[in-house]
One Martini backbone bead per residue (centre of mass of N, CA, C, O) as a GRO file, in nm:
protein
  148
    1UNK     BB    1  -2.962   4.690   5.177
    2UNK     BB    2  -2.761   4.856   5.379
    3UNK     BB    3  -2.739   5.125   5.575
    4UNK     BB    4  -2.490   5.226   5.445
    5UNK     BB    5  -2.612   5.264   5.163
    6UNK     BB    6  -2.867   5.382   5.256
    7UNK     BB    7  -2.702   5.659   5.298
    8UNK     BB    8  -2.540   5.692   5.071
    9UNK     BB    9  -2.765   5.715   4.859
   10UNK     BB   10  -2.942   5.947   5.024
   11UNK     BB   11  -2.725   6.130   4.966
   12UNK     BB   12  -2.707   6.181   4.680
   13UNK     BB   13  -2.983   6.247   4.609
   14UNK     BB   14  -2.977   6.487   4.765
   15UNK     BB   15  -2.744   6.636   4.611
   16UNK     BB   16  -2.854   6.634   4.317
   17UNK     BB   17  -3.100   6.843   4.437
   18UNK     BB   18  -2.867   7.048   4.450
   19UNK     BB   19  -2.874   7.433   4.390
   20UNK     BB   20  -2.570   7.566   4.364
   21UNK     BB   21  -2.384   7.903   4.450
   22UNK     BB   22  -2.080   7.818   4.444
   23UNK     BB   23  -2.168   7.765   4.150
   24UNK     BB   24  -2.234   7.691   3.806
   25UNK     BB   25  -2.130   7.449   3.763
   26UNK     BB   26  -2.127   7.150   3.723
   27UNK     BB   27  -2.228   6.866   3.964
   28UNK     BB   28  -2.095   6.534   4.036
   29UNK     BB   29  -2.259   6.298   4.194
   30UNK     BB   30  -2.117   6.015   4.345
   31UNK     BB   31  -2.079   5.623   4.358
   32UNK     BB   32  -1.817   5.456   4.527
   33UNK     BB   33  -1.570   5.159   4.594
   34UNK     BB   34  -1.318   5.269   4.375
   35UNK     BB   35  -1.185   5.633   4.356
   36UNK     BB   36  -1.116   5.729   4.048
   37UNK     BB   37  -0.904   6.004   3.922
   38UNK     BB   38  -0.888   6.202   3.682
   39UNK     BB   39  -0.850   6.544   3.579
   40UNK     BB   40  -1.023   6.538   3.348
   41UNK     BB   41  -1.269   6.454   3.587
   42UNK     BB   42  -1.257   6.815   3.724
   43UNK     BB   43  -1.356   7.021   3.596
   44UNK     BB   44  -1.561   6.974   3.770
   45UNK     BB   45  -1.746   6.951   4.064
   46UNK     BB   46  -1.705   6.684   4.278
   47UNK     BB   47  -1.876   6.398   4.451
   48UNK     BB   48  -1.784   6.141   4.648
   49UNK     BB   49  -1.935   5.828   4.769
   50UNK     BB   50  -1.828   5.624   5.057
   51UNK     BB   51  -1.800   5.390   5.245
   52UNK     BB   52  -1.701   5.333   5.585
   53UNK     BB   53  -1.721   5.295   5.888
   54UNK     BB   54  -1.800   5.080   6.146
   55UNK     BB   55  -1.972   5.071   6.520
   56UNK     BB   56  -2.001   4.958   6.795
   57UNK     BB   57  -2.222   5.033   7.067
   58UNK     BB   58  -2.300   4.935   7.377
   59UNK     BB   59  -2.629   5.061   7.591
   60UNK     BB   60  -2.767   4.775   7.650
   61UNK     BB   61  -2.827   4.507   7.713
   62UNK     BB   62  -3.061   4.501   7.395
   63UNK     BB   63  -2.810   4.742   7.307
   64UNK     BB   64  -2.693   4.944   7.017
   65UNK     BB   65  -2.500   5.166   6.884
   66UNK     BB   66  -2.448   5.251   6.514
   67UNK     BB   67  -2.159   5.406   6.346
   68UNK     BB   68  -2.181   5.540   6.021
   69UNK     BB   69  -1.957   5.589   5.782
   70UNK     BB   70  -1.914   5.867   5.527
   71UNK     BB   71  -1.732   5.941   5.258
   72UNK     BB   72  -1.654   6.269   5.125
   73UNK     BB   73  -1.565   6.387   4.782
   74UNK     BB   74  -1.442   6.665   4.731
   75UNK     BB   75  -1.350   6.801   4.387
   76UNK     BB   76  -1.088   7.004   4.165
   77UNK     BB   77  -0.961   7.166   3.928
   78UNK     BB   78  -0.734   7.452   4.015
   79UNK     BB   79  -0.563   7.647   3.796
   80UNK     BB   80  -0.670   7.888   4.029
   81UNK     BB   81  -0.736   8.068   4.290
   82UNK     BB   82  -1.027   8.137   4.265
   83UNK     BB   83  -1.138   7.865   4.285
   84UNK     BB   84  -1.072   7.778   4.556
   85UNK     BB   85  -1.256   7.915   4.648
   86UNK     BB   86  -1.499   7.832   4.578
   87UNK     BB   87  -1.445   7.528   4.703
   88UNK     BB   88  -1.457   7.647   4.979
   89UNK     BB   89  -1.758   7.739   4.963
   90UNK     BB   90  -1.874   7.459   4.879
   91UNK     BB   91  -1.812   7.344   5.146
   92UNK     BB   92  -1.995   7.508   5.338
   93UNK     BB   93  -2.252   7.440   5.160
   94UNK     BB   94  -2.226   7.127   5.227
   95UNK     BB   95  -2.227   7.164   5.564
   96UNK     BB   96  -2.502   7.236   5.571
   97UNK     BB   97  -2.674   7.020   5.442
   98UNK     BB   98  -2.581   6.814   5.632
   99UNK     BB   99  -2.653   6.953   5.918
  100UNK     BB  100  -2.984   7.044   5.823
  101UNK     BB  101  -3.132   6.738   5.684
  102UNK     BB  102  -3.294   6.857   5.454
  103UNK     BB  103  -3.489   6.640   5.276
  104UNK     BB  104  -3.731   6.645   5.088
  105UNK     BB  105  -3.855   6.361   4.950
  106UNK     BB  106  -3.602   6.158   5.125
  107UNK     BB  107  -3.538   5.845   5.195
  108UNK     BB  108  -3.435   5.721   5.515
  109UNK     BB  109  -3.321   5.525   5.723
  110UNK     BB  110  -3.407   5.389   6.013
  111UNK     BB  111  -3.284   5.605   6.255
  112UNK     BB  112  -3.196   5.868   6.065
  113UNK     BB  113  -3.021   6.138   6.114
  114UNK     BB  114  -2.827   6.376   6.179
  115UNK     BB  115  -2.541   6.411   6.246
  116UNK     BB  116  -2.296   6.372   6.443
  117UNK     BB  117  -2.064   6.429   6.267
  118UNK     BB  118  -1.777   6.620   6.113
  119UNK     BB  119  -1.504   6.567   5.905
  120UNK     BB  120  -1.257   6.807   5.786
  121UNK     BB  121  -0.996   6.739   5.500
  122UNK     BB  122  -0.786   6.898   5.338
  123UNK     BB  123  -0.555   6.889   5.114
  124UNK     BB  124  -0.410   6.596   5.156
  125UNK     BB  125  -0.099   6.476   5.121
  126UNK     BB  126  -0.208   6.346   4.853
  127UNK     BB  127  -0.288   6.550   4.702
  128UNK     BB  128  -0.273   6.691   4.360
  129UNK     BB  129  -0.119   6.980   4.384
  130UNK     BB  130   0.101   6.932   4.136
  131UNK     BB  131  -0.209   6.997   3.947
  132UNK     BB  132  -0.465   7.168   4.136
  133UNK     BB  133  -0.574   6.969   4.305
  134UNK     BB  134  -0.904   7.006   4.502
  135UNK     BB  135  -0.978   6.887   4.847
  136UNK     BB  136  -1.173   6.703   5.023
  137UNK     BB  137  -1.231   6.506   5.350
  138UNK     BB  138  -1.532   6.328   5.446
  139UNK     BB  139  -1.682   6.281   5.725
  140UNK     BB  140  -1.954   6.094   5.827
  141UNK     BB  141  -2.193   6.055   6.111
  142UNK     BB  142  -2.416   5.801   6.193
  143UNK     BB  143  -2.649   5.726   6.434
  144UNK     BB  144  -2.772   5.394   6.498
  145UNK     BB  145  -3.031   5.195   6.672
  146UNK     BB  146  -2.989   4.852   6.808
  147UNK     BB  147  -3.237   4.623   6.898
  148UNK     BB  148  -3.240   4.260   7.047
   0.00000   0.00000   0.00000
């Protein structure tokens, strides 16, 4: 598998085995290639992971640093304003467990540490607000460096 697969991959496991404060109802962790989902899939909250772009800089004669992201989709139909306070909350704790990499028994590719970066958009233009649909996207960049 790629980098960027076994990234993604090892990202879902590692929150599969993550047991949410910020909600009681069951959490639905998984990856696809081309994510789409109806009202009624989102009874409960969902995280969809899915690859994004990589970006390759050189970084001496030899060498190079190739940013890997992935993107990861947090949603819930969210007919109730206190919903949303949730999905909140596990925004939140989805990015503390990004952020600490703490993942015991969990193998990632070699060179993958923790986050570069992490960029979150709430309710993008495109999210089913007027269905009540609690949307974030989030990037996640890991660097991983590559010697040739």
């Amino acid at each position: 598998m790629s980098v960027q697969g076994d990234i993604a991959a090892a990202l879902v496991t590692s929150l599969q085995a993550v047991t949410w404060t910020a909600t009681a109802d069951a959490v639905t962790v998984e990856t696809k290639n081309f994510p789409q989902y109806d009202i009624e899939d989102l009874v409960n909250p969902l995280i969809c992971i899915t690859d994004g772009s990589i970006e390759s800089e050189r970084i001496a004669r030899s060498s190079h640093m190739r940013d890997y992201a992935v993107e990861i989709y947090l949603a819930r139909h969210t007919p109730e304003e206190a919903d949303c306070d949730v999905m909140l909350e596990m925004l939140e704790e989805l990015l503390g467990y990004l952020e600490d990499h703490n993942w015991p028994g969990i193998t990632w590719p070699t060179g993958v540490t923790s986050p570069q970066t992490i960029v979150v958009e709430k309710n993008p233009g495109d999210a089913l607000q007027e269905r009540n649909v609690w949307r974030a996207g989030i990037v996640v960049t890991f660097k991983v460096p590559r010697s040739h």
